[in-house]
Amino acid sequence: MTKQCTFGSTMYDGDQILKPLSITRSSTDRRSMLKVYRGIEPRERQRREVDALTRVGRWGIAVPEVLAAGRRLDEYWSIFRVVPGDARITRTDVDVRAYLCDVRALAARLAAASNQLAPGAGWEPSLSDPPDHRQYLLDQLSPRCRRYDWWTELIGELRVVDSEPAVYLHGDLKAEHFLLAEHETYVVDWEACGRGPAACDFADVVFHVIRDLLYDGTSIEEPVIHLLAELGAPGAVLAWRLVRWLDRRRPHDMSMLSSGVLCELAHEGNTFAACRRSAQTVADLQAAGVPR
């Protein structure tokens, strides 16, 4: 996307946010935002986000309004109305507690709207949907993960979520995706949405709190671990989330995660102990040079 582009009569030449899988740019009048999807499945990610935002808007969840979506040349794009608010932060246990309140409130509303769903990417069922939750999680990892010693163990331990109901998932519940306005909290960035066990979103939250604190130079104290443990994400799903993180880093970063450490986390049945193990593992990987 060029530094200046026009859609209809609107010029998008304002602030740019560059991410691995998208580029966003605000309009000159700061009333709307253009998002161009790139990298992995841009067409599907565009479709999923537009579909999710349209649905949750009808359910009364505060989200950006979709103004337009389409394709220009080889780029898939969406235009959203800009919403007010500042991104949540997680610098202290008070911040984390407030963030988790937002997470639980959103998860409850998504679960209430879920009815006899099958697991899969996006919110619309398709012929390529996996047979169970375990496969839905494994499908998010690259084929190279299969060559590691822990692969078979992880497959076995992920059976713990197969009996859980499938719910609508946001798919990327970072604190920064909750925007705090005066009378409302907006939830943004729905392109990774899916259908699966609630533990998938909760493990994502646990991971992001741990990583953000550690990489920002803040030690993780027990009160924060207790708060994260209350989400109830099983050790197996926390282990899967660590693998997904490393799978998207440099090719050799995965080899820094020992099979023994990952399997111990995947086997851990106590949620507090699992969160503590996850925090220690991320700290060790950080010390070994794995980038954020």
Tab-separated table of C-alpha atoms in Angstrom:
chain	number	residue	atom	x	y	z
A	1	MET	CA	0.000	0.000	0.000
A	2	THR	CA	1.415	3.371	-0.971
A	3	LYS	CA	1.819	6.202	1.499
A	4	GLN	CA	-1.191	7.892	-0.063
A	5	CYS	CA	-4.228	6.098	-1.436
A	6	THR	CA	-7.807	7.028	-2.206
A	7	PHE	CA	-10.948	4.925	-1.826
A	8	GLY	CA	-14.016	6.657	-3.194
A	9	SER	CA	-13.573	10.303	-2.255
A	10	THR	CA	-11.597	9.577	0.919
A	11	MET	CA	-7.834	9.992	1.092
A	12	TYR	CA	-5.910	7.630	3.397
A	13	ASP	CA	-2.622	9.320	4.148
A	14	GLY	CA	-2.695	9.531	7.948
A	15	ASP	CA	-0.957	7.525	10.643
A	16	GLN	CA	0.200	4.084	9.494
A	17	ILE	CA	0.411	0.938	11.604
A	18	LEU	CA	2.559	-1.801	10.090
A	19	LYS	CA	2.058	-5.369	11.358
A	20	PRO	CA	3.333	-8.684	9.974
A	21	LEU	CA	-0.061	-9.519	8.463
A	22	SER	CA	-1.649	-6.129	7.834
A	23	ILE	CA	-1.123	-2.454	7.135
A	24	THR	CA	-3.601	0.103	8.440
A	25	ARG	CA	-3.785	3.799	7.653
A	26	SER	CA	-6.168	6.459	8.921
A	27	SER	CA	-8.048	8.809	6.653
A	28	THR	CA	-7.102	12.458	6.366
A	29	ASP	CA	-10.117	13.454	8.478
A	30	ARG	CA	-9.337	10.676	11.035
A	31	ARG	CA	-12.914	9.370	10.788
A	32	SER	CA	-12.161	6.040	9.130
A	33	MET	CA	-9.340	3.535	8.852
A	34	LEU	CA	-8.198	1.477	5.879
A	35	LYS	CA	-6.844	-2.001	6.598
A	36	VAL	CA	-5.020	-4.003	3.947
A	37	TYR	CA	-4.526	-7.707	4.679
A	38	ARG	CA	-1.297	-9.354	3.613
A	39	GLY	CA	0.670	-12.554	4.121
A	40	ILE	CA	-1.343	-15.599	5.224
A	41	GLU	CA	-4.754	-16.014	3.542
A	42	PRO	CA	-5.584	-12.295	3.169
A	43	ARG	CA	-8.933	-12.965	1.504
A	44	GLU	CA	-10.078	-15.339	4.249
A	45	ARG	CA	-8.899	-13.056	7.058
A	46	GLN	CA	-10.783	-10.160	5.497
A	47	ARG	CA	-13.940	-12.261	5.179
A	48	ARG	CA	-13.692	-13.532	8.765
A	49	GLU	CA	-13.196	-10.094	10.255
A	50	VAL	CA	-16.028	-8.467	8.335
A	51	ASP	CA	-18.367	-11.345	9.216
A	52	ALA	CA	-17.476	-11.260	12.929
A	53	LEU	CA	-17.774	-7.484	13.229
A	54	THR	CA	-21.146	-7.521	11.498
A	55	ARG	CA	-22.461	-10.171	13.887
A	56	VAL	CA	-21.139	-8.820	17.164
A	57	GLY	CA	-22.351	-5.352	16.262
A	58	ARG	CA	-25.890	-6.783	16.109
A	59	TRP	CA	-25.330	-8.444	19.493
A	60	GLY	CA	-24.599	-5.108	21.130
A	61	ILE	CA	-20.835	-5.588	21.542
A	62	ALA	CA	-18.969	-2.333	20.932
A	63	VAL	CA	-16.848	-2.740	17.786
A	64	PRO	CA	-15.829	-0.619	14.794
A	65	GLU	CA	-18.476	-0.341	12.082
A	66	VAL	CA	-17.534	-1.879	8.733
A	67	LEU	CA	-17.949	0.830	6.102
A	68	ALA	CA	-16.706	-1.094	3.069
A	69	ALA	CA	-14.663	-4.104	2.027
A	70	GLY	CA	-13.288	-5.299	-1.269
A	71	ARG	CA	-10.324	-6.063	-3.461
A	72	ARG	CA	-8.135	-3.758	-5.509
A	73	LEU	CA	-5.618	-5.444	-7.783
A	74	ASP	CA	-4.046	-8.125	-5.545
A	75	GLU	CA	-4.921	-6.438	-2.225
A	76	TYR	CA	-7.866	-7.283	0.013
A	77	TRP	CA	-8.982	-4.365	2.142
A	78	SER	CA	-11.609	-3.225	4.634
A	79	ILE	CA	-12.585	0.236	5.830
A	80	PHE	CA	-13.764	0.739	9.404
A	81	ARG	CA	-15.162	3.699	11.250
A	82	VAL	CA	-12.605	4.926	13.785
A	83	VAL	CA	-13.687	4.323	17.377
A	84	PRO	CA	-12.551	6.360	20.398
A	85	GLY	CA	-10.511	5.073	23.295
A	86	ASP	CA	-7.066	4.206	24.554
A	87	ALA	CA	-5.667	0.673	24.502
A	88	ARG	CA	-5.649	-1.294	27.733
A	89	ILE	CA	-2.304	-1.817	29.434
A	90	THR	CA	-1.101	-4.641	31.705
A	91	ARG	CA	1.720	-3.119	33.722
A	92	THR	CA	0.419	-3.983	37.198
A	93	ASP	CA	-1.798	-6.596	38.818
A	94	VAL	CA	-4.547	-3.941	38.948
A	95	ASP	CA	-4.226	-3.492	35.174
A	96	VAL	CA	-4.318	-7.251	34.667
A	97	ARG	CA	-7.429	-7.621	36.833
A	98	ALA	CA	-9.278	-4.968	34.796
A	99	TYR	CA	-8.170	-6.577	31.530
A	100	LEU	CA	-9.383	-9.995	32.662
A	101	CYS	CA	-12.761	-8.501	33.585
A	102	ASP	CA	-13.079	-7.308	29.991
A	103	VAL	CA	-12.013	-10.733	28.722
A	104	ARG	CA	-14.569	-12.581	30.843
A	105	ALA	CA	-17.365	-10.204	29.890
A	106	LEU	CA	-16.626	-10.638	26.182
A	107	ALA	CA	-16.225	-14.420	26.474
A	108	ALA	CA	-19.592	-14.673	28.257
A	109	ARG	CA	-21.353	-12.738	25.510
A	110	LEU	CA	-19.723	-14.793	22.759
A	111	ALA	CA	-20.599	-18.039	24.545
A	112	ALA	CA	-24.216	-16.914	24.977
A	113	ALA	CA	-24.459	-16.390	21.211
A	114	SER	CA	-22.929	-19.816	20.450
A	115	ASN	CA	-25.263	-22.717	19.694
A	116	GLN	CA	-24.178	-26.172	18.544
A	117	LEU	CA	-21.085	-24.929	16.766
A	118	ALA	CA	-18.456	-27.103	15.132
A	119	PRO	CA	-14.793	-26.113	15.548
A	120	GLY	CA	-13.049	-24.280	12.741
A	121	ALA	CA	-11.475	-21.082	11.454
A	122	GLY	CA	-13.814	-18.110	11.138
A	123	TRP	CA	-17.421	-18.128	12.264
A	124	GLU	CA	-18.976	-19.687	9.166
A	125	PRO	CA	-18.853	-23.497	8.874
A	126	SER	CA	-17.016	-24.918	5.884
A	127	LEU	CA	-16.183	-28.266	4.299
A	128	SER	CA	-12.616	-27.940	5.608
A	129	ASP	CA	-13.648	-27.749	9.282
A	130	PRO	CA	-11.609	-30.100	11.519
A	131	PRO	CA	-13.288	-33.039	13.288
A	132	ASP	CA	-12.543	-31.831	16.833
A	133	HIS	CA	-11.024	-29.084	18.982
A	134	ARG	CA	-7.656	-30.780	19.118
A	135	GLN	CA	-7.287	-30.732	15.353
A	136	TYR	CA	-8.489	-27.112	15.231
A	137	LEU	CA	-5.570	-26.151	17.484
A	138	LEU	CA	-3.047	-28.325	15.659
A	139	ASP	CA	-4.096	-26.880	12.289
A	140	GLN	CA	-2.762	-23.508	13.459
A	141	LEU	CA	0.788	-24.901	13.678
A	142	SER	CA	3.094	-25.325	10.706
A	143	PRO	CA	4.030	-28.806	9.416
A	144	ARG	CA	7.581	-28.409	10.744
A	145	CYS	CA	6.285	-28.831	14.306
A	146	ARG	CA	5.690	-32.524	13.583
A	147	ARG	CA	9.406	-33.296	13.598
A	148	TYR	CA	9.935	-32.374	17.263
A	149	ASP	CA	9.973	-34.989	20.025
A	150	TRP	CA	7.116	-33.324	21.909
A	151	TRP	CA	4.641	-33.450	18.993
A	152	THR	CA	3.037	-36.786	19.866
A	153	GLU	CA	2.777	-35.850	23.546
A	154	LEU	CA	1.094	-32.548	22.700
A	155	ILE	CA	-1.435	-34.290	20.477
A	156	GLY	CA	-2.334	-36.633	23.303
A	157	GLU	CA	-2.629	-33.950	25.975
A	158	LEU	CA	-4.812	-31.691	23.833
A	159	ARG	CA	-7.584	-34.265	24.104
A	160	VAL	CA	-8.468	-32.445	27.329
A	161	VAL	CA	-10.441	-29.850	25.333
A	162	ASP	CA	-12.318	-32.184	23.001
A	163	SER	CA	-15.252	-32.543	25.412
A	164	GLU	CA	-15.675	-28.766	25.727
A	165	PRO	CA	-18.392	-26.941	23.776
A	166	ALA	CA	-17.360	-24.882	20.776
A	167	VAL	CA	-17.899	-21.136	21.195
A	168	TYR	CA	-17.231	-18.100	19.093
A	169	LEU	CA	-13.625	-17.000	19.607
A	170	HIS	CA	-12.025	-13.605	19.043
A	171	GLY	CA	-8.699	-15.306	18.337
A	172	ASP	CA	-6.309	-12.538	19.393
A	173	LEU	CA	-7.347	-11.080	22.754
A	174	LYS	CA	-4.388	-8.818	23.397
A	175	ALA	CA	-4.922	-6.034	25.927
A	176	GLU	CA	-4.299	-3.518	23.149
A	177	HIS	CA	-7.370	-4.793	21.313
A	178	PHE	CA	-9.607	-3.410	24.071
A	179	LEU	CA	-10.027	0.340	23.602
A	180	LEU	CA	-11.298	2.227	26.637
A	181	ALA	CA	-13.604	5.149	25.839
A	182	GLU	CA	-15.493	7.299	28.323
A	183	HIS	CA	-18.622	5.157	28.472
A	184	GLU	CA	-17.704	2.069	26.443
A	185	THR	CA	-15.015	-0.535	25.820
A	186	TYR	CA	-14.496	-1.327	22.149
A	187	VAL	CA	-13.027	-4.615	20.936
A	188	VAL	CA	-11.029	-4.475	17.699
A	189	ASP	CA	-9.042	-6.740	15.347
A	190	TRP	CA	-11.243	-9.803	14.726
A	191	GLU	CA	-9.446	-11.288	11.708
A	192	ALA	CA	-8.237	-14.371	13.663
A	193	CYS	CA	-11.726	-15.288	14.893
A	194	GLY	CA	-12.795	-18.925	15.037
A	195	ARG	CA	-14.961	-21.555	16.682
A	196	GLY	CA	-13.430	-23.680	19.398
A	197	PRO	CA	-12.980	-24.179	23.136
A	198	ALA	CA	-13.025	-21.032	25.283
A	199	ALA	CA	-9.645	-22.176	26.634
A	200	CYS	CA	-8.144	-21.146	23.295
A	201	ASP	CA	-8.914	-17.451	23.872
A	202	PHE	CA	-8.016	-17.739	27.569
A	203	ALA	CA	-4.612	-19.291	26.822
A	204	ASP	CA	-3.998	-16.443	24.405
A	205	VAL	CA	-4.697	-13.956	27.201
A	206	VAL	CA	-2.387	-15.774	29.638
A	207	PHE	CA	0.389	-15.837	27.070
A	208	HIS	CA	0.094	-12.159	26.154
A	209	VAL	CA	0.108	-10.984	29.779
A	210	ILE	CA	3.182	-13.088	30.548
A	211	ARG	CA	5.097	-12.122	27.426
A	212	ASP	CA	4.230	-8.423	27.604
A	213	LEU	CA	5.270	-8.116	31.248
A	214	LEU	CA	8.528	-10.001	30.784
A	215	TYR	CA	9.567	-8.296	27.551
A	216	ASP	CA	8.738	-4.909	29.060
A	217	GLY	CA	11.144	-5.690	31.902
A	218	THR	CA	8.573	-6.422	34.626
A	219	SER	CA	8.832	-9.490	36.829
A	220	ILE	CA	5.715	-11.613	37.212
A	221	GLU	CA	4.557	-11.813	40.825
A	222	GLU	CA	2.304	-14.479	42.321
A	223	PRO	CA	-0.815	-12.240	42.433
A	224	VAL	CA	-0.681	-11.994	38.643
A	225	ILE	CA	-0.225	-15.762	38.302
A	226	HIS	CA	-3.272	-16.303	40.528
A	227	LEU	CA	-5.342	-13.951	38.358
A	228	LEU	CA	-4.304	-15.749	35.178
A	229	ALA	CA	-4.936	-19.157	36.714
A	230	GLU	CA	-8.558	-18.177	37.400
A	231	LEU	CA	-9.203	-18.292	33.645
A	232	GLY	CA	-8.763	-22.065	33.857
A	233	ALA	CA	-6.686	-22.609	30.708
A	234	PRO	CA	-5.285	-26.184	30.829
A	235	GLY	CA	-1.540	-26.743	30.734
A	236	ALA	CA	-1.877	-28.497	27.368
A	237	VAL	CA	-3.439	-25.420	25.761
A	238	LEU	CA	-0.825	-23.137	27.341
A	239	ALA	CA	1.841	-25.433	25.873
A	240	TRP	CA	0.164	-25.215	22.462
A	241	ARG	CA	0.130	-21.393	22.712
A	242	LEU	CA	3.867	-21.318	23.440
A	243	VAL	CA	4.503	-23.513	20.406
A	244	ARG	CA	2.376	-21.248	18.217
A	245	TRP	CA	4.425	-18.252	19.349
A	246	LEU	CA	7.747	-19.937	18.580
A	247	ASP	CA	6.388	-21.295	15.308
A	248	ARG	CA	6.051	-17.681	14.112
A	249	ARG	CA	9.480	-16.546	15.254
A	250	ARG	CA	12.844	-17.319	13.605
A	251	PRO	CA	13.246	-20.905	12.322
A	252	HIS	CA	15.779	-21.869	15.007
A	253	ASP	CA	13.846	-20.419	17.962
A	254	MET	CA	11.705	-23.555	18.267
A	255	SER	CA	14.792	-25.626	19.036
A	256	MET	CA	15.340	-23.570	22.200
A	257	LEU	CA	12.248	-25.154	23.747
A	258	SER	CA	13.200	-28.493	25.262
A	259	SER	CA	10.868	-31.445	24.880
A	260	GLY	CA	10.958	-32.113	28.621
A	261	VAL	CA	9.897	-28.578	29.537
A	262	LEU	CA	7.038	-28.518	27.038
A	263	CYS	CA	5.765	-31.956	28.031
A	264	GLU	CA	5.817	-31.040	31.732
A	265	LEU	CA	3.702	-27.982	30.965
A	266	ALA	CA	1.317	-29.976	28.772
A	267	HIS	CA	0.881	-32.603	31.532
A	268	GLU	CA	0.283	-30.023	34.280
A	269	GLY	CA	-3.248	-30.336	35.653
A	270	ASN	CA	-3.116	-27.495	38.173
A	271	THR	CA	-3.878	-24.179	36.463
A	272	PHE	CA	-1.790	-22.078	38.860
A	273	ALA	CA	1.220	-24.363	38.408
A	274	ALA	CA	0.651	-24.369	34.635
A	275	CYS	CA	0.633	-20.557	34.472
A	276	ARG	CA	3.759	-20.400	36.612
A	277	ARG	CA	5.519	-22.957	34.377
A	278	SER	CA	4.472	-20.999	31.309
A	279	ALA	CA	5.878	-17.778	32.765
A	280	GLN	CA	9.185	-19.440	33.614
A	281	THR	CA	9.442	-20.952	30.148
A	282	VAL	CA	8.841	-17.614	28.433
A	283	ALA	CA	11.426	-15.988	30.734
A	284	ASP	CA	13.977	-18.679	29.828
A	285	LEU	CA	13.276	-18.260	26.115
A	286	GLN	CA	13.608	-14.492	26.439
A	287	ALA	CA	16.977	-14.950	28.163
A	288	ALA	CA	18.029	-17.288	25.330
A	289	GLY	CA	17.388	-14.513	22.806
A	290	VAL	CA	13.982	-15.347	21.375
A	291	PRO	CA	12.493	-12.076	20.034
A	292	ARG	CA	9.164	-10.799	21.261
